[in-house]
Tab-separated table of C-alpha atoms and ligand atoms in Angstrom:
chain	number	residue	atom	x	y	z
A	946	UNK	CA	6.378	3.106	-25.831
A	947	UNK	CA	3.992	0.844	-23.886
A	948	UNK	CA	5.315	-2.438	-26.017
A	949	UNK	CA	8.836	-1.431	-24.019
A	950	UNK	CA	7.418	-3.037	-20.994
A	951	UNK	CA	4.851	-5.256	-23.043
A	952	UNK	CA	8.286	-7.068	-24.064
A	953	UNK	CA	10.053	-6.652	-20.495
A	954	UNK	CA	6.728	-9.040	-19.436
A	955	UNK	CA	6.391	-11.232	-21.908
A	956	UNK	CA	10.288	-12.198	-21.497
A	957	UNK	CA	9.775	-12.851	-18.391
A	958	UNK	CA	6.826	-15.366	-18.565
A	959	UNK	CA	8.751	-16.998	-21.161
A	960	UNK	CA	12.110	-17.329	-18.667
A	961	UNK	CA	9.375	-19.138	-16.725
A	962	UNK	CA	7.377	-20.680	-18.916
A	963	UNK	CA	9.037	-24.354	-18.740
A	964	UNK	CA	8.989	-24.613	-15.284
A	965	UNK	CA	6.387	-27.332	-14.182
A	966	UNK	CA	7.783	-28.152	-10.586
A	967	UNK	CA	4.873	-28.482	-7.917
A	968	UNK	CA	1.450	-29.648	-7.811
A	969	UNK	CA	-2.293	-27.742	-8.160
A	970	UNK	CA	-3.815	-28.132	-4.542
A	971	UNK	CA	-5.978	-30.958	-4.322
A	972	UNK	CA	-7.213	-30.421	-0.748
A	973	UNK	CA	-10.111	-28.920	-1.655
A	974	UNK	CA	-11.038	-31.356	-4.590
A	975	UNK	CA	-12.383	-29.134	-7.034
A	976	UNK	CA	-9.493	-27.213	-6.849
A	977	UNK	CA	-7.495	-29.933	-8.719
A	978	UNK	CA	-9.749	-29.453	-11.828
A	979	UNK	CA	-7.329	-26.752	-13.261
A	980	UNK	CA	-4.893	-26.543	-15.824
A	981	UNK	CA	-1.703	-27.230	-14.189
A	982	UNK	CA	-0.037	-24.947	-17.158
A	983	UNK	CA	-2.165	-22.049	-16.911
A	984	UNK	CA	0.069	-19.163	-16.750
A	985	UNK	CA	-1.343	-15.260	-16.762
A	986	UNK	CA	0.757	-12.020	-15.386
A	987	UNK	CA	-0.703	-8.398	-15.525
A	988	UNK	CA	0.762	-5.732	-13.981
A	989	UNK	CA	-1.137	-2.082	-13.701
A	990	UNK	CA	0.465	1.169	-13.272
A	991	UNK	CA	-0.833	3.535	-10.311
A	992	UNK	CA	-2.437	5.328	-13.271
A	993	UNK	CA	-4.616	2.487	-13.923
A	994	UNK	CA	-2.810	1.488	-16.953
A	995	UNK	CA	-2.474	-2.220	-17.284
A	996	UNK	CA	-0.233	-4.838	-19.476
A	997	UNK	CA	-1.208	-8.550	-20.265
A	998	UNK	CA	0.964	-11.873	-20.667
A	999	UNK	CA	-0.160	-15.328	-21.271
A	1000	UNK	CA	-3.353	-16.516	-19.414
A	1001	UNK	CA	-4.293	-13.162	-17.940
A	1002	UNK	CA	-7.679	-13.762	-19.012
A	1003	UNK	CA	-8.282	-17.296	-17.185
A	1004	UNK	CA	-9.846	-16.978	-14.038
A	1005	UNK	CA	-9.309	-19.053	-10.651
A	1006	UNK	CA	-10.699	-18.947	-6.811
A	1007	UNK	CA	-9.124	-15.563	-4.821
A	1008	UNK	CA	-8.280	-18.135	-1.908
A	1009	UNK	CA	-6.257	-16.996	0.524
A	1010	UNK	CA	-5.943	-13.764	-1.818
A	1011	UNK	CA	-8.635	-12.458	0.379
A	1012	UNK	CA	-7.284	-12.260	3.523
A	1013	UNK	CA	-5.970	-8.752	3.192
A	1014	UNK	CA	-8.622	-7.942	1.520
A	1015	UNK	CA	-11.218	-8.448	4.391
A	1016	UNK	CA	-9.006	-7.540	6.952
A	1017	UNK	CA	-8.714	-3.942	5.440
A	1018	UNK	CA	-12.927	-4.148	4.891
A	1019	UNK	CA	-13.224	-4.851	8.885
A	1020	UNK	CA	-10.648	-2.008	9.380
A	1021	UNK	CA	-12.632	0.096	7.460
A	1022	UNK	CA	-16.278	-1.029	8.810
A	1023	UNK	CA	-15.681	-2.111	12.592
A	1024	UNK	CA	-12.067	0.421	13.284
A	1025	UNK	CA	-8.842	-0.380	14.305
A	1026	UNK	CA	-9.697	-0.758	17.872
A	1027	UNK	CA	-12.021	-3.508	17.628
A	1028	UNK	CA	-9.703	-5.352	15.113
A	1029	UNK	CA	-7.049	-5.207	17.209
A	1030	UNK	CA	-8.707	-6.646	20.152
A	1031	UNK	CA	-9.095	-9.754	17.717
A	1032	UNK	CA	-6.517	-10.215	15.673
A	1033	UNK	CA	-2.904	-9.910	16.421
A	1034	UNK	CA	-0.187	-8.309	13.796
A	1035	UNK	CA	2.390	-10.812	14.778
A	1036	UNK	CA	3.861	-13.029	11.754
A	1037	UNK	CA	3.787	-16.910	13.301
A	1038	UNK	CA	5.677	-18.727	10.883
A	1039	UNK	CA	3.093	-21.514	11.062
A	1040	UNK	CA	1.380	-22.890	8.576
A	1041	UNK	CA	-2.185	-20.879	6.992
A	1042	UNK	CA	-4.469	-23.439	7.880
A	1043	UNK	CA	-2.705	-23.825	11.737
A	1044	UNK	CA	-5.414	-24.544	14.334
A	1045	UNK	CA	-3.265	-21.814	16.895
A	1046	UNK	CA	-4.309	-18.623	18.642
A	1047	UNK	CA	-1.768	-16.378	20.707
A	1048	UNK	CA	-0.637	-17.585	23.526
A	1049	UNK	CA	-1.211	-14.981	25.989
A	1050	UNK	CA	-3.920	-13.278	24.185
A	1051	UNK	CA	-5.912	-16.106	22.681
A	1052	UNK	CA	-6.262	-14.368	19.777
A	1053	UNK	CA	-5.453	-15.250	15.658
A	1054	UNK	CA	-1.699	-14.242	15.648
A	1055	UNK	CA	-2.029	-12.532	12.621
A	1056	UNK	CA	-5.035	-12.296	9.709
A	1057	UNK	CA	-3.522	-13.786	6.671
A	1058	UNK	CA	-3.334	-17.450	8.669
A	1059	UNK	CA	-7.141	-18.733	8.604
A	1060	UNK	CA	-7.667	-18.118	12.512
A	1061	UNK	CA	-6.829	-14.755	11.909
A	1062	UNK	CA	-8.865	-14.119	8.272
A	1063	UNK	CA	-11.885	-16.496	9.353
A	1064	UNK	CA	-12.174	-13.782	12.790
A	1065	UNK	CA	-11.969	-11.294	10.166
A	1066	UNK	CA	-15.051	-12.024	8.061
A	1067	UNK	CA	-16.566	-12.017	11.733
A	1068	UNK	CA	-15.821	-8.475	12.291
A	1069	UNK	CA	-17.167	-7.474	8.712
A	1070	UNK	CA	-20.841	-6.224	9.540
A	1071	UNK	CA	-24.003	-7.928	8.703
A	1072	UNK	CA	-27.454	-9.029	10.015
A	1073	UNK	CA	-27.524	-12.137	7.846
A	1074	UNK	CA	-24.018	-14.226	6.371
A	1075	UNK	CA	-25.663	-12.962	3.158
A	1076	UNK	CA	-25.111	-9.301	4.131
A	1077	UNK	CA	-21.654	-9.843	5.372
A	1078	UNK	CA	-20.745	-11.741	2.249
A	1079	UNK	CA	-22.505	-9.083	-0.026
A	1080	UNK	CA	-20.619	-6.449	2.102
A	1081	UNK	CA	-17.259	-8.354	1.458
A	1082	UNK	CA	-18.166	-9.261	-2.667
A	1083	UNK	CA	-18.917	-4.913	-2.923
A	1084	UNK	CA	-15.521	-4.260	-1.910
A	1085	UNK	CA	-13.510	-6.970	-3.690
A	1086	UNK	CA	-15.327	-6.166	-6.868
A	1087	UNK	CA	-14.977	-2.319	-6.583
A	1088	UNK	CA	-11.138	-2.829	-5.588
A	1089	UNK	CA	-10.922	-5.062	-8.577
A	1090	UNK	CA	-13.516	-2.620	-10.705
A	1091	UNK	CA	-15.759	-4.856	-12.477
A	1092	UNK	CA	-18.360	-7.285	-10.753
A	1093	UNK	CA	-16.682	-10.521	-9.693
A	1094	UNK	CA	-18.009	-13.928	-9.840
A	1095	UNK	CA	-18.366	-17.054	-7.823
A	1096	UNK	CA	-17.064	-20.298	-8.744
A	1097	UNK	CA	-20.333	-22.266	-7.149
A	1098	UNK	CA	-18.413	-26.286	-7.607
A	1099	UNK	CA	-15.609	-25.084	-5.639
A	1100	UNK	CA	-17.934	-23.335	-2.748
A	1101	UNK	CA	-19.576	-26.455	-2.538
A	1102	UNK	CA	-16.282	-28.579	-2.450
A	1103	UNK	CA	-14.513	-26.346	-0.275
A	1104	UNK	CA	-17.391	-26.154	2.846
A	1105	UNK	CA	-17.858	-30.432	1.720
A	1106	UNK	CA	-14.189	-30.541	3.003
A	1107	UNK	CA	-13.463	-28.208	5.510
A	1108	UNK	CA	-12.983	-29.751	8.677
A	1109	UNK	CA	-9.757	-28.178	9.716
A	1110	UNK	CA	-11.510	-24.390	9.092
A	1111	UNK	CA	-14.255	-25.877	11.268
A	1112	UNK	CA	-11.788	-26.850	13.864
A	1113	UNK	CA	-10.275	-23.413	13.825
A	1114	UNK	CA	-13.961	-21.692	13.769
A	1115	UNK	CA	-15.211	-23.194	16.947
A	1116	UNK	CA	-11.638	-23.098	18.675
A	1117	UNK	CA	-12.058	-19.171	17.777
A	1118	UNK	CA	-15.545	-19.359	19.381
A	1119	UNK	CA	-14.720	-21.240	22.414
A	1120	UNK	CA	-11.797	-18.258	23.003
A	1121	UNK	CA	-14.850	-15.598	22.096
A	1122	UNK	CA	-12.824	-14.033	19.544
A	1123	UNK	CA	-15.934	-14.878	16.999
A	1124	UNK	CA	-18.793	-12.532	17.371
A	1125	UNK	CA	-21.101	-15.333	15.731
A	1126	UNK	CA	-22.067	-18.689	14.812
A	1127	UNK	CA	-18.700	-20.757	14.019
A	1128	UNK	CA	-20.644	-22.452	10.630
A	1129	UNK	CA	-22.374	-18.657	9.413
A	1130	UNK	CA	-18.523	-17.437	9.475
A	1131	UNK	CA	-17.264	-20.344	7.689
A	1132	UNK	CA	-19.833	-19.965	4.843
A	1133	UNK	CA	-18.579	-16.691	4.368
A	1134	UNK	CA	-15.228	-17.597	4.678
A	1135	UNK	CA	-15.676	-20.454	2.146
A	1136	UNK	CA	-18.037	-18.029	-0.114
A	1137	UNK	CA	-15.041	-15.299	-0.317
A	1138	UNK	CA	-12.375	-18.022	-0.925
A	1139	UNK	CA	-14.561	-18.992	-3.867
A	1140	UNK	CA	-14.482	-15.257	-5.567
A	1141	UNK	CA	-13.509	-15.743	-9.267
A	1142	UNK	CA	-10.649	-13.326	-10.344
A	1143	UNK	CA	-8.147	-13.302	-13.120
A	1144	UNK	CA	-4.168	-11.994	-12.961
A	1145	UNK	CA	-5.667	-9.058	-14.529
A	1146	UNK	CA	-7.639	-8.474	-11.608
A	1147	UNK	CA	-4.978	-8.734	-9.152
A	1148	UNK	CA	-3.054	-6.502	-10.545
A	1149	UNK	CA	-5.751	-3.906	-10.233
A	1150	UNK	CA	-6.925	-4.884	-6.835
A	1151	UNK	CA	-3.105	-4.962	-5.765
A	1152	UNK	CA	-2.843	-0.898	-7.716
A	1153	UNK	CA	-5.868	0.126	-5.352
A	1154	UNK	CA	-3.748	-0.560	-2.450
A	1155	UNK	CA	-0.427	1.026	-4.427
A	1156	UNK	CA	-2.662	3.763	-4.826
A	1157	UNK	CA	-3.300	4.097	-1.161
A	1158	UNK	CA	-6.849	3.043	-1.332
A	1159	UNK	CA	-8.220	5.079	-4.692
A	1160	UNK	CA	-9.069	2.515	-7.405
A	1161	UNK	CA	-6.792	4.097	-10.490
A	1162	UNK	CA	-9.419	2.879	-13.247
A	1163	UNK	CA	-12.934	3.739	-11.537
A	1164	UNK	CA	-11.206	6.831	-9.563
A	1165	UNK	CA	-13.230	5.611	-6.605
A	1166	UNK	CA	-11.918	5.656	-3.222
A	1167	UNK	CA	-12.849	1.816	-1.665
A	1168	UNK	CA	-10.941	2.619	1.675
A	1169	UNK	CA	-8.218	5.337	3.134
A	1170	UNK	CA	-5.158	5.061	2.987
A	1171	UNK	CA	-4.634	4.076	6.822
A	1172	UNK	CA	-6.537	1.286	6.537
A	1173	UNK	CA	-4.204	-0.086	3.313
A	1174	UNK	CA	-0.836	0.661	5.625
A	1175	UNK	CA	-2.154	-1.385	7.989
A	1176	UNK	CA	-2.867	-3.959	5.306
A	1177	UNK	CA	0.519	-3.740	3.189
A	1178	UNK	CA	1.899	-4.387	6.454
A	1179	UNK	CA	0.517	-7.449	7.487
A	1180	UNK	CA	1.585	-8.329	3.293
A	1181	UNK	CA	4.621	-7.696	4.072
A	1182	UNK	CA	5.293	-9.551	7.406
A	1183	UNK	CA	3.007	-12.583	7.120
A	1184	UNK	CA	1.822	-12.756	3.223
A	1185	UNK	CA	3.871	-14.966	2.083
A	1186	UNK	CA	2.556	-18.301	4.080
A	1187	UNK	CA	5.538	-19.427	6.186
A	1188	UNK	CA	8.239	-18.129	3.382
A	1189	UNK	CA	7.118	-14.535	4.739
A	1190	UNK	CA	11.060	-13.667	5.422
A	1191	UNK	CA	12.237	-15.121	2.040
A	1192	UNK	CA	10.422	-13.464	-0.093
A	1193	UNK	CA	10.776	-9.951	1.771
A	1194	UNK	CA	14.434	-10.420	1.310
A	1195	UNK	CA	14.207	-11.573	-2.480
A	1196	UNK	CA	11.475	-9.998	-3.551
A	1197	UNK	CA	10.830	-6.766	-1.578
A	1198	UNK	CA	7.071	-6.036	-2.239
A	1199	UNK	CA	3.816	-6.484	0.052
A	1200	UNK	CA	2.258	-9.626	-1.189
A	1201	UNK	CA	-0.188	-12.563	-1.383
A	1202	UNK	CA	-0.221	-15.914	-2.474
A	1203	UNK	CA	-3.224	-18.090	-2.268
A	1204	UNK	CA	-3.952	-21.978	-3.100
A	1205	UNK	CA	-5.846	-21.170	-6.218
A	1206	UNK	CA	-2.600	-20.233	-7.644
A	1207	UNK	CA	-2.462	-16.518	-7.480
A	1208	UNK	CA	0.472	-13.636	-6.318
A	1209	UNK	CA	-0.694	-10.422	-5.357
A	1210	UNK	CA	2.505	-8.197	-5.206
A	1211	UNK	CA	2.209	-3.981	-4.447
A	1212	UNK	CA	4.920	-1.159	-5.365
A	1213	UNK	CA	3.513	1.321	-3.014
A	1214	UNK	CA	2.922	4.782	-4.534
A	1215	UNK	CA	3.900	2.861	-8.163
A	1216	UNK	CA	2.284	-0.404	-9.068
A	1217	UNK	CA	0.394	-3.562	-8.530
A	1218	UNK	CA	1.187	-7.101	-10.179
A	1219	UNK	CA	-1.142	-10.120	-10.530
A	1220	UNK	CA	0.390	-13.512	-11.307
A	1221	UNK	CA	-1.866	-16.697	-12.117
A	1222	UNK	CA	-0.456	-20.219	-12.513
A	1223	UNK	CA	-1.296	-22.856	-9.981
A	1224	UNK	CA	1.233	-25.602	-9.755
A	1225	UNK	CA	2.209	-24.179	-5.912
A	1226	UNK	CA	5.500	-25.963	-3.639
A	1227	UNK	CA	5.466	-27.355	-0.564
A	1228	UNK	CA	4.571	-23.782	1.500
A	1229	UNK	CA	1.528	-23.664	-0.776
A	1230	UNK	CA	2.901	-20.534	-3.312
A	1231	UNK	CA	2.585	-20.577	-6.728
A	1232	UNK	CA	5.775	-22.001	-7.854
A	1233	UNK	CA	6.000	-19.832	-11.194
A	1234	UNK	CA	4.462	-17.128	-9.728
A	1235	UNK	CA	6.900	-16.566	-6.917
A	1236	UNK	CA	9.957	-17.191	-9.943
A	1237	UNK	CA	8.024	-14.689	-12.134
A	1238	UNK	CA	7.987	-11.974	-8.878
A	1239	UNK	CA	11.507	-12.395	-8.118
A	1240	UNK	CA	12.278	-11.903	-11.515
A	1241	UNK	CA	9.935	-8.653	-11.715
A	1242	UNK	CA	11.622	-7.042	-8.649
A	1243	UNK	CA	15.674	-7.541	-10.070
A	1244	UNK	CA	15.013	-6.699	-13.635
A	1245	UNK	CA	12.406	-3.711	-13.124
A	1246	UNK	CA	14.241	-2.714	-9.649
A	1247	UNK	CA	10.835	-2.884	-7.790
A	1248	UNK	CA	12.519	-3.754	-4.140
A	1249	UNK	CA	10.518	-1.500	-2.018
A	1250	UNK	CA	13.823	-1.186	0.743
A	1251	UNK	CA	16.131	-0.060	-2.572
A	1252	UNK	CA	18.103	2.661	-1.657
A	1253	UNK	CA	18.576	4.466	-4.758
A	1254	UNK	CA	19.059	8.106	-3.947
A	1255	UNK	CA	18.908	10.399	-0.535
A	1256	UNK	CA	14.962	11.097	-0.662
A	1257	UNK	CA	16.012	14.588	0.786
A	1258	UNK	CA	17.339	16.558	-1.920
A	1259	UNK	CA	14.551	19.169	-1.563
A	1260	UNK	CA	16.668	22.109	-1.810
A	1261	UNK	CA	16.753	22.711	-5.747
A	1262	UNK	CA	18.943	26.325	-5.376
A	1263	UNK	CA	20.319	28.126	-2.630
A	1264	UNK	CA	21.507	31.791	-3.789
A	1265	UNK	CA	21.425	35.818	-2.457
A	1266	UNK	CA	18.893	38.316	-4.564
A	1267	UNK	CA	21.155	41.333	-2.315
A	1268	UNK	CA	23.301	41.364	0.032
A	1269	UNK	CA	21.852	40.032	3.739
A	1270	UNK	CA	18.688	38.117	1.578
A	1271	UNK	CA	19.261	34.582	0.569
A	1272	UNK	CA	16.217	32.476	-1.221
A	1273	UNK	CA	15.730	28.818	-0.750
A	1274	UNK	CA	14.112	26.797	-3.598
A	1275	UNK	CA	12.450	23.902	-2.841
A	1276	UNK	CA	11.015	20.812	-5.552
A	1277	UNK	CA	9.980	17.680	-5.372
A	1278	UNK	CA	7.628	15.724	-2.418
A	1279	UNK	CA	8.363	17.153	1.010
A	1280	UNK	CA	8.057	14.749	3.643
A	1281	UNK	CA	9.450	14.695	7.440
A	1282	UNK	CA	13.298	14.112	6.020
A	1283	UNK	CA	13.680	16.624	3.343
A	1284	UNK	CA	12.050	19.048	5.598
A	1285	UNK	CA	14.664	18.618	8.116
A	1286	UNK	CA	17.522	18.760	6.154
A	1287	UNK	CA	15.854	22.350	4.684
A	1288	UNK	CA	15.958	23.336	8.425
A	1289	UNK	CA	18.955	21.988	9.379
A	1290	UNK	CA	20.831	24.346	5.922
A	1291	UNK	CA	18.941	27.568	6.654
A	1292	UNK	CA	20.039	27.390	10.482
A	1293	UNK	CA	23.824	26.412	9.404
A	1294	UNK	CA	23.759	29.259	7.013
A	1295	UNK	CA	22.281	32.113	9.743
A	1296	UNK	CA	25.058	34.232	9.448
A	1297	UNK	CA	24.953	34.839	5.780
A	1298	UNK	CA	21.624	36.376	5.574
A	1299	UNK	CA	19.480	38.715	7.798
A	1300	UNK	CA	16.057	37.898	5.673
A	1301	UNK	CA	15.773	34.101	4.142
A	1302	UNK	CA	13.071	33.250	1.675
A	1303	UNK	CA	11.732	30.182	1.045
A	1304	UNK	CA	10.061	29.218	-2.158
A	1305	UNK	CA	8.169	26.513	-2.304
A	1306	UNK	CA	5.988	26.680	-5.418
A	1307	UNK	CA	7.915	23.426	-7.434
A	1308	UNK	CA	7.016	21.413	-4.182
A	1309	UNK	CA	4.580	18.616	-5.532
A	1310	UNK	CA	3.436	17.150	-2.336
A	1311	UNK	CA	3.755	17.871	1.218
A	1312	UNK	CA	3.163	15.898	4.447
A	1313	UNK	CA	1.144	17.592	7.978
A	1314	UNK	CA	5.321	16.594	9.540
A	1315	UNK	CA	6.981	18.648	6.932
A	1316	UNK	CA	4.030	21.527	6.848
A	1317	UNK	CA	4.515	22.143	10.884
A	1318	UNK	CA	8.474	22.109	10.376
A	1319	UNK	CA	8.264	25.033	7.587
A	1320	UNK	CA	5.618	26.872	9.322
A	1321	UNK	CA	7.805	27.111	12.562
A	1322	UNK	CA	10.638	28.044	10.692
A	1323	UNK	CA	10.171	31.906	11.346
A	1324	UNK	CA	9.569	31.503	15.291
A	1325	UNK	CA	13.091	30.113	14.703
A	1326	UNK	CA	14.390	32.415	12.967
A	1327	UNK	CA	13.263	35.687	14.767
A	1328	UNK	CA	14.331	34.389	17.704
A	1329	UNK	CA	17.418	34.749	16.408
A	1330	UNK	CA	16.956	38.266	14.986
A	1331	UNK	CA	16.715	37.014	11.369
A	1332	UNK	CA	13.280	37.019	9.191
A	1333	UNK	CA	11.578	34.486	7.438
A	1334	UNK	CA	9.567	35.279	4.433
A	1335	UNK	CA	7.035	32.460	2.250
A	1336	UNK	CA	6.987	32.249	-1.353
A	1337	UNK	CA	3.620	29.837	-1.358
A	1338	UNK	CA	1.338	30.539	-3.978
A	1339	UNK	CA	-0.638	28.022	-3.748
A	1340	UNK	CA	-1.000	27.689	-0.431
A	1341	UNK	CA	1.010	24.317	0.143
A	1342	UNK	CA	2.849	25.507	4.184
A	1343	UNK	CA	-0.052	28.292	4.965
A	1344	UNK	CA	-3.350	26.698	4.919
A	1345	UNK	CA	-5.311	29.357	2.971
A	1346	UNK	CA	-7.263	29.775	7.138
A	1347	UNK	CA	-4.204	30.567	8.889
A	1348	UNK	CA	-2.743	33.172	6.032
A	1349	UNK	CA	-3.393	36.363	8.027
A	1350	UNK	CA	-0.701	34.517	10.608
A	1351	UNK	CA	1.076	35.154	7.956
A	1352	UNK	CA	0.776	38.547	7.140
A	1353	UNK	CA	3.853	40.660	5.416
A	1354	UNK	CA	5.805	37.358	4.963
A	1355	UNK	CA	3.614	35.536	2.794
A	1356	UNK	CA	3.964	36.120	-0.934
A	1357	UNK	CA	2.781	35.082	-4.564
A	1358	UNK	CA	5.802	35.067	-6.431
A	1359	UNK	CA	9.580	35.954	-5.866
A	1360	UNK	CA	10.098	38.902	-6.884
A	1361	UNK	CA	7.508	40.323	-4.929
A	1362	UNK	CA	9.336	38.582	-1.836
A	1363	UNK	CA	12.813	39.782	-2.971
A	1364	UNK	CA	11.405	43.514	-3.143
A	1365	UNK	CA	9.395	43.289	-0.026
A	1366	UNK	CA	13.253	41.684	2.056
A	1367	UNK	CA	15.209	44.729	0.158
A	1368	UNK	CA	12.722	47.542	1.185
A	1369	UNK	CA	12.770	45.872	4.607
A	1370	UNK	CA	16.392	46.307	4.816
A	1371	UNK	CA	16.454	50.015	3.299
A	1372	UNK	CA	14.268	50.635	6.418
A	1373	UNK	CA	16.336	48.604	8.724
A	1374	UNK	CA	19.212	50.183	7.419
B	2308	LIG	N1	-9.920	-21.555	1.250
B	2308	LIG	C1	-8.611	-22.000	1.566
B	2308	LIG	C2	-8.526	-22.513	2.984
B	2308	LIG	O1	-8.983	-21.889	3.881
B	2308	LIG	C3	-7.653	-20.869	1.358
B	2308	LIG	C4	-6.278	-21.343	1.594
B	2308	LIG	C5	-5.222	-20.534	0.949
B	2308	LIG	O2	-5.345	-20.037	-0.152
B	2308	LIG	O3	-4.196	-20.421	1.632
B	2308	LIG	O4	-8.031	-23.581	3.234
């Protein structure tokens, strides 16, 4: 079955394959010593699974690819709070390498521009720029799952050239957003910029984010999964360079580009894609790589605002065991909106029943929103003379500490509910 989508993504490399509009970035010199037709795209499921076109094996400098990557490392290390008070969430529409900070908070507007990334590495902890970059190579490795590389020439040729980062470091300093020497930073900066990784890569770095922070091949956790929302959403506003908005509205998924020639796209929850091919336009995205994405999202249907059903059909059957006891079956993931809606039916129906059960068992996942909303469900309903009894074997709504709470409504299976609601009635009369 896997050559199904083997085929989908080979076709659509090929649909691309003859494009050769743009230019490799020549900025930093080295980086013009590339093959302007390299051309890789891997995709991994959120099982870890992952499928191979063209040059997926070629690697190329991370770049700009890295941003995200060290914002959610200072997220993780120094807390929200104290990245906040640094670096803004705004997108700026500016250029990456703009020498700009906020104008009422003289702060980086956002951390995928370099202002905002280079204050970044600053907030990643370490005695020594070694330690900070040693910090920084850990986590892109084990997000990644093998040991990455660095490419040394392009280290060298990057801090040879980097005046306008320099600019940007010491205009950081002189606003005291950077917590250290403008040039230690910079190495860093230039050092992670310089991280060797192939489309392969991406597309695993890109499912440990999908995955909410687990790393689907290793099964290690690399960071939770607040840290990664905060980091999809700076993807999704300011990723993109200045073609942020475009792509959102094309493309639909939380993304990357960087100068090396790289794409970093996420399907939340589903998948992660890594394109590779380095002729970039004018906004500095990979030319191909941005074709090969839009492509992705209409054929596969990866949009992540697509509407394709209600997400609240959690009722699976709605039906009476005896007269005055009506069950409620419930299925699927159980967030805040499904929950409601179960509310919002067993209220509507009140007069039909005097004892409702609920039976949650086929519920795969629940949310804390959706957990509250069941368990005050009987205060509800006994306020209103009616009972509420639990069919929750496995302890999804009662929290295995709270079950005596729960005492004479809580049950294992159905039947023993159904019994318990009819002898209740008997007694009732
Ligand atoms: N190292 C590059 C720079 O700071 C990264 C640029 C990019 O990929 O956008 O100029």
């Amino acid at each position: 079955m896997a050559e199904l989508v083997q085929q989908y993504l080979d076709q659509i490399r090929d649909e691309h394959a003859g494009v050769t509009d743009g230019a490799v970035a020549s900025y930093i010199p080295e980086l013009a010593n590339v093959d302007p037709m390299g051309f890789g795209l891997s995709l991994s499921s959120s099982d870890g699974f992952v499928y191979e076109s063209g040059d997926a094996a070629t690697e190329f400098t991370i770049q700009s690819i890295s941003k995200p990557f060290t914002y959610a490392l200072a997220l993780d290390q120094a807390g929200h709070d104290a990245v906040d008070a640094k670096i803004g969430v705004e997108p700026s529409g500016e250029a990456f390498n703009e020498i700009s900070v906020d104008d009422t908070t003289k702060t980086p507007k956002n951390p995928m521009i370099n202002a905002g990334a280079i204050a970044a590495v600053s907030l990643v902890p370490g005695a020594t720029p070694d330690d900070r970059f040693g910090c920084i190579h850990e986590f892109y490795s084990a997000c990644a799952g093998r040991r990455l590389d660095i490419d040394h020439a392009v280290y060298a040729s990057e801090k040879a050239t980097g005046s306008r980062n320099r600019a940007i470091a010491y205009m950081l300093q002189s606003f005291g957003v950077l917590g250290d020497e403008p040039d230690d930073v910079l190495d860093v900066y230039f050092r992670q910029c310089s991280i060797k990784v192939t489309s392969t890569d991406l597309a695993r770095m890109a499912a440990t984010l999908a995955r909410g922070g687990i790393n689907p091949a290793t099964g290690r956790r690399v960071t939770d999964a607040k840290v990664v929302q905060r980091a999809l959403s700076v993807m999704v506003t300011c990723g993109m360079y200045d073609a942020a908005g475009d792509w959102v509205s094309a493309v639909g998924l939380p993304a990357k580009s960087g100068v090396g020639g790289g794409i970093i796209a996420v399907l939340p929850g589903q998948l992660g894609i890594g394109v590779y091919s380095p002729l970039l336009d004018a906004k500095g995205n990979s030319v191909r790589g941005v074709r090969v994405c839009r492509s992705l999202s209409e054929k596969l249907g990866l949009h992540f605002l697509t509407v394709t059903r209600e997400s609240c059909s959690a009722i699976r059957a709605r039906y009476d065991v005896c007269d005055g006891v009506r069950v409620y079956e419930l299925h699927g993931d159980l967030l805040f909106a499904g929950a409601e809606q179960v509310l919002r039916t067993i209220e509507r129906d009140r007069d039909d029943y005097r004892i409702a059960i609920l039976e949650v068992s086929r519920v795969d996942d629940i949310n804390d929103a959706a957990r509250e909303m069941l368990a005050g469900m009987r205060t509800v309903l006994n306020t209103a003379g009616k009972e509420g009894f639990l069919v929750d074997p496995d302890n999804k709504v009662v929290r295995p500490a709270s079950e005596q709470d729960y005492d004479a409504v809580l049950f294992s299976t159905l039947d023993d509910a159904a019994e318990a609601a009819r002898r209740r009635l008997d007694r009732h009369g």
